[in-house]
Coordinates of C-alpha atoms in Angstrom, one line a residue:
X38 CA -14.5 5.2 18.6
X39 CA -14.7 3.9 14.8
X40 CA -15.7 1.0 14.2
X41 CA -16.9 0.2 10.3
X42 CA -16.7 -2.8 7.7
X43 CA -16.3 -2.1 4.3
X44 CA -17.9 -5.1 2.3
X45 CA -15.6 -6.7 -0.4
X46 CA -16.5 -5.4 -4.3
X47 CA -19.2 -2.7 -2.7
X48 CA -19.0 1.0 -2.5
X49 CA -19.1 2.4 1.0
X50 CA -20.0 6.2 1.2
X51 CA -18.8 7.8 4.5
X52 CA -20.2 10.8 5.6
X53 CA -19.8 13.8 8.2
X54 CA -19.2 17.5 8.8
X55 CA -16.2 19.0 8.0
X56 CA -13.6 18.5 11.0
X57 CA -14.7 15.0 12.4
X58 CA -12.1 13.1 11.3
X59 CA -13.1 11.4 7.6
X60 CA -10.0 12.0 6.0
X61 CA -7.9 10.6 9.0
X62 CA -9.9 7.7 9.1
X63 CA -8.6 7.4 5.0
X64 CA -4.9 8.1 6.3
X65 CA -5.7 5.0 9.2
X66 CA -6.3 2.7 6.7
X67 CA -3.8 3.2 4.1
X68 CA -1.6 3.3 7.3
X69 CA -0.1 6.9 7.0
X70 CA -1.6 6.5 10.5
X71 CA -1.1 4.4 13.3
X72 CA -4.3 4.4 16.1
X73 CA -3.8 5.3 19.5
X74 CA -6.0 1.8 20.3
X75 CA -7.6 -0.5 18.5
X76 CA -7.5 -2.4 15.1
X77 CA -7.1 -2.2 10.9
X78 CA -8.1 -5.3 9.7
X79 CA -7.9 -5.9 6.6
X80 CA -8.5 -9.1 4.8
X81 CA -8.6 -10.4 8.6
X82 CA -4.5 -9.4 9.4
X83 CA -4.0 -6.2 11.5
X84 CA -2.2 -3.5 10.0
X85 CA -1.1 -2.0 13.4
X86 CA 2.3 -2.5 15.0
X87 CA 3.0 -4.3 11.3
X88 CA 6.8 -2.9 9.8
X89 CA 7.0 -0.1 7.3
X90 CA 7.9 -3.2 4.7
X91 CA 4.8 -5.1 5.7
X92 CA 2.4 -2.0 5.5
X93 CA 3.9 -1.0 2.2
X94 CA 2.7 -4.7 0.7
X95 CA -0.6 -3.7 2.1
X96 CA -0.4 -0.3 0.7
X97 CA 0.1 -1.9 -2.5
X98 CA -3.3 -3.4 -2.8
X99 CA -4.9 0.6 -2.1
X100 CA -5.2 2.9 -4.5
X101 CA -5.7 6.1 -3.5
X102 CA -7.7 9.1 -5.3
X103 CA -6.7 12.4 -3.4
X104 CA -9.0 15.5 -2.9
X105 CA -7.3 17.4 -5.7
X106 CA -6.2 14.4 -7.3
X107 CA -2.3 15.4 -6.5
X108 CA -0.9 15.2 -10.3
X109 CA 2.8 15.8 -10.2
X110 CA 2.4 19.4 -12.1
X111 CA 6.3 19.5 -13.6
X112 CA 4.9 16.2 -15.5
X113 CA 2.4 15.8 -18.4
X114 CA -0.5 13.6 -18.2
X115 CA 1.1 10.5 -19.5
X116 CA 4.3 10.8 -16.9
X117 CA 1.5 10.8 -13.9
X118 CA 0.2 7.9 -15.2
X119 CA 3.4 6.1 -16.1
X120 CA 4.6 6.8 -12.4
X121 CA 2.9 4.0 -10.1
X122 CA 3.7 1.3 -13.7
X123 CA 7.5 2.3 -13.4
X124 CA 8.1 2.9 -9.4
X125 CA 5.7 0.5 -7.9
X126 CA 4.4 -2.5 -10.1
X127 CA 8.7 -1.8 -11.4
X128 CA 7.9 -2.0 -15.5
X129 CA 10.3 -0.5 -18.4
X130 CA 9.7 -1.6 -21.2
X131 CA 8.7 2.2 -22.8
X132 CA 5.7 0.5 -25.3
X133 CA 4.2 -1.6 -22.6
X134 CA 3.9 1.5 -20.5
X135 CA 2.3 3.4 -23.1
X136 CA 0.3 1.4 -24.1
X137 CA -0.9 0.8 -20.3
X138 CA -1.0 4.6 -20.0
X139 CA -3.4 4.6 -23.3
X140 CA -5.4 2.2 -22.2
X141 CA -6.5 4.0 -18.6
X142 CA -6.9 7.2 -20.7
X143 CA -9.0 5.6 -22.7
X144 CA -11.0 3.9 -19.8
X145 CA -11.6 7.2 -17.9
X146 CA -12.8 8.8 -21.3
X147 CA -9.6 11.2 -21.9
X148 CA -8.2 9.6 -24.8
X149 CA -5.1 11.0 -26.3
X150 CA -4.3 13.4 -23.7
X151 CA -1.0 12.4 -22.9
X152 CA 1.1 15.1 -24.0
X153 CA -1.3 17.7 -22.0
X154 CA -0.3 19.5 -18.0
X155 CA -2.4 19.3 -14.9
X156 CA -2.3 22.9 -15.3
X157 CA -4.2 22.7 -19.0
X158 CA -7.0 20.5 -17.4
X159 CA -10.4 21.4 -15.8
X160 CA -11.3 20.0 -12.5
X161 CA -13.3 17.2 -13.5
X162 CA -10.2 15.9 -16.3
X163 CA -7.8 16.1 -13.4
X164 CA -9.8 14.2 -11.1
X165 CA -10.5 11.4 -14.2
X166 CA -6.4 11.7 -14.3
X167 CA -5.8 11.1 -10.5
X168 CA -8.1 8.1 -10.9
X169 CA -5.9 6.6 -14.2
X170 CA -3.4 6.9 -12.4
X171 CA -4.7 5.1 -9.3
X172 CA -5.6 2.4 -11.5
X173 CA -2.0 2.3 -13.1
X174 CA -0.7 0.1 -10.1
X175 CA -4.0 -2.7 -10.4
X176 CA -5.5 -1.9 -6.6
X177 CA -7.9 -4.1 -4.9
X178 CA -9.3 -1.4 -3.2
X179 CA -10.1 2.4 -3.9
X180 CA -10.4 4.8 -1.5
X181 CA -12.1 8.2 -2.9
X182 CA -11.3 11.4 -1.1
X183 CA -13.9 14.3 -1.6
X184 CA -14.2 12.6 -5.4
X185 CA -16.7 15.4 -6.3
X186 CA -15.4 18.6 -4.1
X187 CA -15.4 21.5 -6.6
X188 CA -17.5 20.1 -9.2
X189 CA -20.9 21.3 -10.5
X190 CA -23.7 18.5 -10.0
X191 CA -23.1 17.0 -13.7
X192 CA -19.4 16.7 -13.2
X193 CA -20.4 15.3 -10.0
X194 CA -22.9 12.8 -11.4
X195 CA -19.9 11.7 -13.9
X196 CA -17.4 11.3 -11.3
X197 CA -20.4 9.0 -9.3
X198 CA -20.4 6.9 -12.5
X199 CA -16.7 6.6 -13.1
X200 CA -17.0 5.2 -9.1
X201 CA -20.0 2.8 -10.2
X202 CA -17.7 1.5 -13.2
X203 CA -14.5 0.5 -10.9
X204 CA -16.7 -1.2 -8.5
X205 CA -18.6 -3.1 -11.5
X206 CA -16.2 -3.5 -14.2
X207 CA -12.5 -3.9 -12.2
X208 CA -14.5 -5.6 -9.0
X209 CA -13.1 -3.4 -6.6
X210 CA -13.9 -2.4 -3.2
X211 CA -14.7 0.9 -3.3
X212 CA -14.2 3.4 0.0
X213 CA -15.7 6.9 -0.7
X214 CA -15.4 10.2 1.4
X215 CA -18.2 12.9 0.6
X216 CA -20.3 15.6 1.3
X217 CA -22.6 14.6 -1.5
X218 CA -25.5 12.8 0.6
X219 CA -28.3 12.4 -2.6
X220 CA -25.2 11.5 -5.1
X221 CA -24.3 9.2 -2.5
X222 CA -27.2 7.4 -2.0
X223 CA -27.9 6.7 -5.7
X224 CA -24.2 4.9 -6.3
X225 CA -23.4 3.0 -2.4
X226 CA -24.2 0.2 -1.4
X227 CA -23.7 1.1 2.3
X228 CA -23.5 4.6 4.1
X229 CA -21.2 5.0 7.0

């Protein structure tokens, strides 16, 4: 019984209680999920019923920040980030990859981190990681899963402006899942 438009190079907050199905909706449209009925449009073309190798080309215009931002934990900070350059966008020349992986450190204000472990960060760096390393693979659109779950409300405010700056600076389309109503409402542009 969804039925939502996400405007192009906007942030769209989505709220709800916990249990009602926001983080199935995220898994519907990055097509982890089929629907039982209904449509996925994106761009206008339907994602359901489309083959694994025609959702993966869609897939490859998402990026996706996870919950608890889902760094690999047997690789350092500049290995998560070189993942999506080397497996998806298929790059391997070493110096163009760190300088790419530099560059996204230095964009989500963690320069020279890339020696460090998941396990040596604080919440808030991890999350700033996850979101490099989103970026690595050059999405269109960036769906933002609980960005701010487990942060205090100044972690929380950074994490809103880090969302502000894809949408302004990359142009992206940003799709954000929260419980954070007030934080919400000072950085969407439309609440779902």
């Amino acid at each position: 019984g969804v039925n939502v438009s996400f405007p192009r190079n906007k942030i769209t907050a989505i709220f709800g209680q916990s249990g009602t199905g926001k983080s199935v909706l995220m898994k519907h449209l990055i097509g982890i999920l089929d629907p039982d009925e209904g449509q996925i449009l994106i761009d206008g073309q339907d994602v359901v019923g489309m083959s694994q190798d025609e959702k993966r080309k869609i897939r490859r215009r998402l990026g996706y920040l996870f919950q608890d931002a889902a760094l690999f934990d047997s690789m350092n900070v500049g290995e998560n980030i070189a993942f999506p350059l080397v497996e998806v966008l298929n790059i391997r020349d070493r110096i163009k990859i760190r300088r790419r992986v530099s560059e996204l450190l230095e964009w989500v204000q963690l320069p020279g981190i890339e020696s460090k472990m998941p396990g040596e960060l604080s919440g808030g760096m991890r999350k700033r990681v996850g979101l490099a390393r989103s970026l690595a693979s050059e999405p269109e659109i960036m769906l933002f899963d609980e960005p701010t779950t487990g942060l205090d409300p100044i972690l929380s405010d950074n994490v809103h402006k880090l969302i502000e700056r894809v949408n302004r600076e990359l142009g992206m389309t940003c799709i954000v899942i929260t419980h954070d109503i007030a934080g919400s409402f000072c950085m969407a542009d439309k609440i779902a």
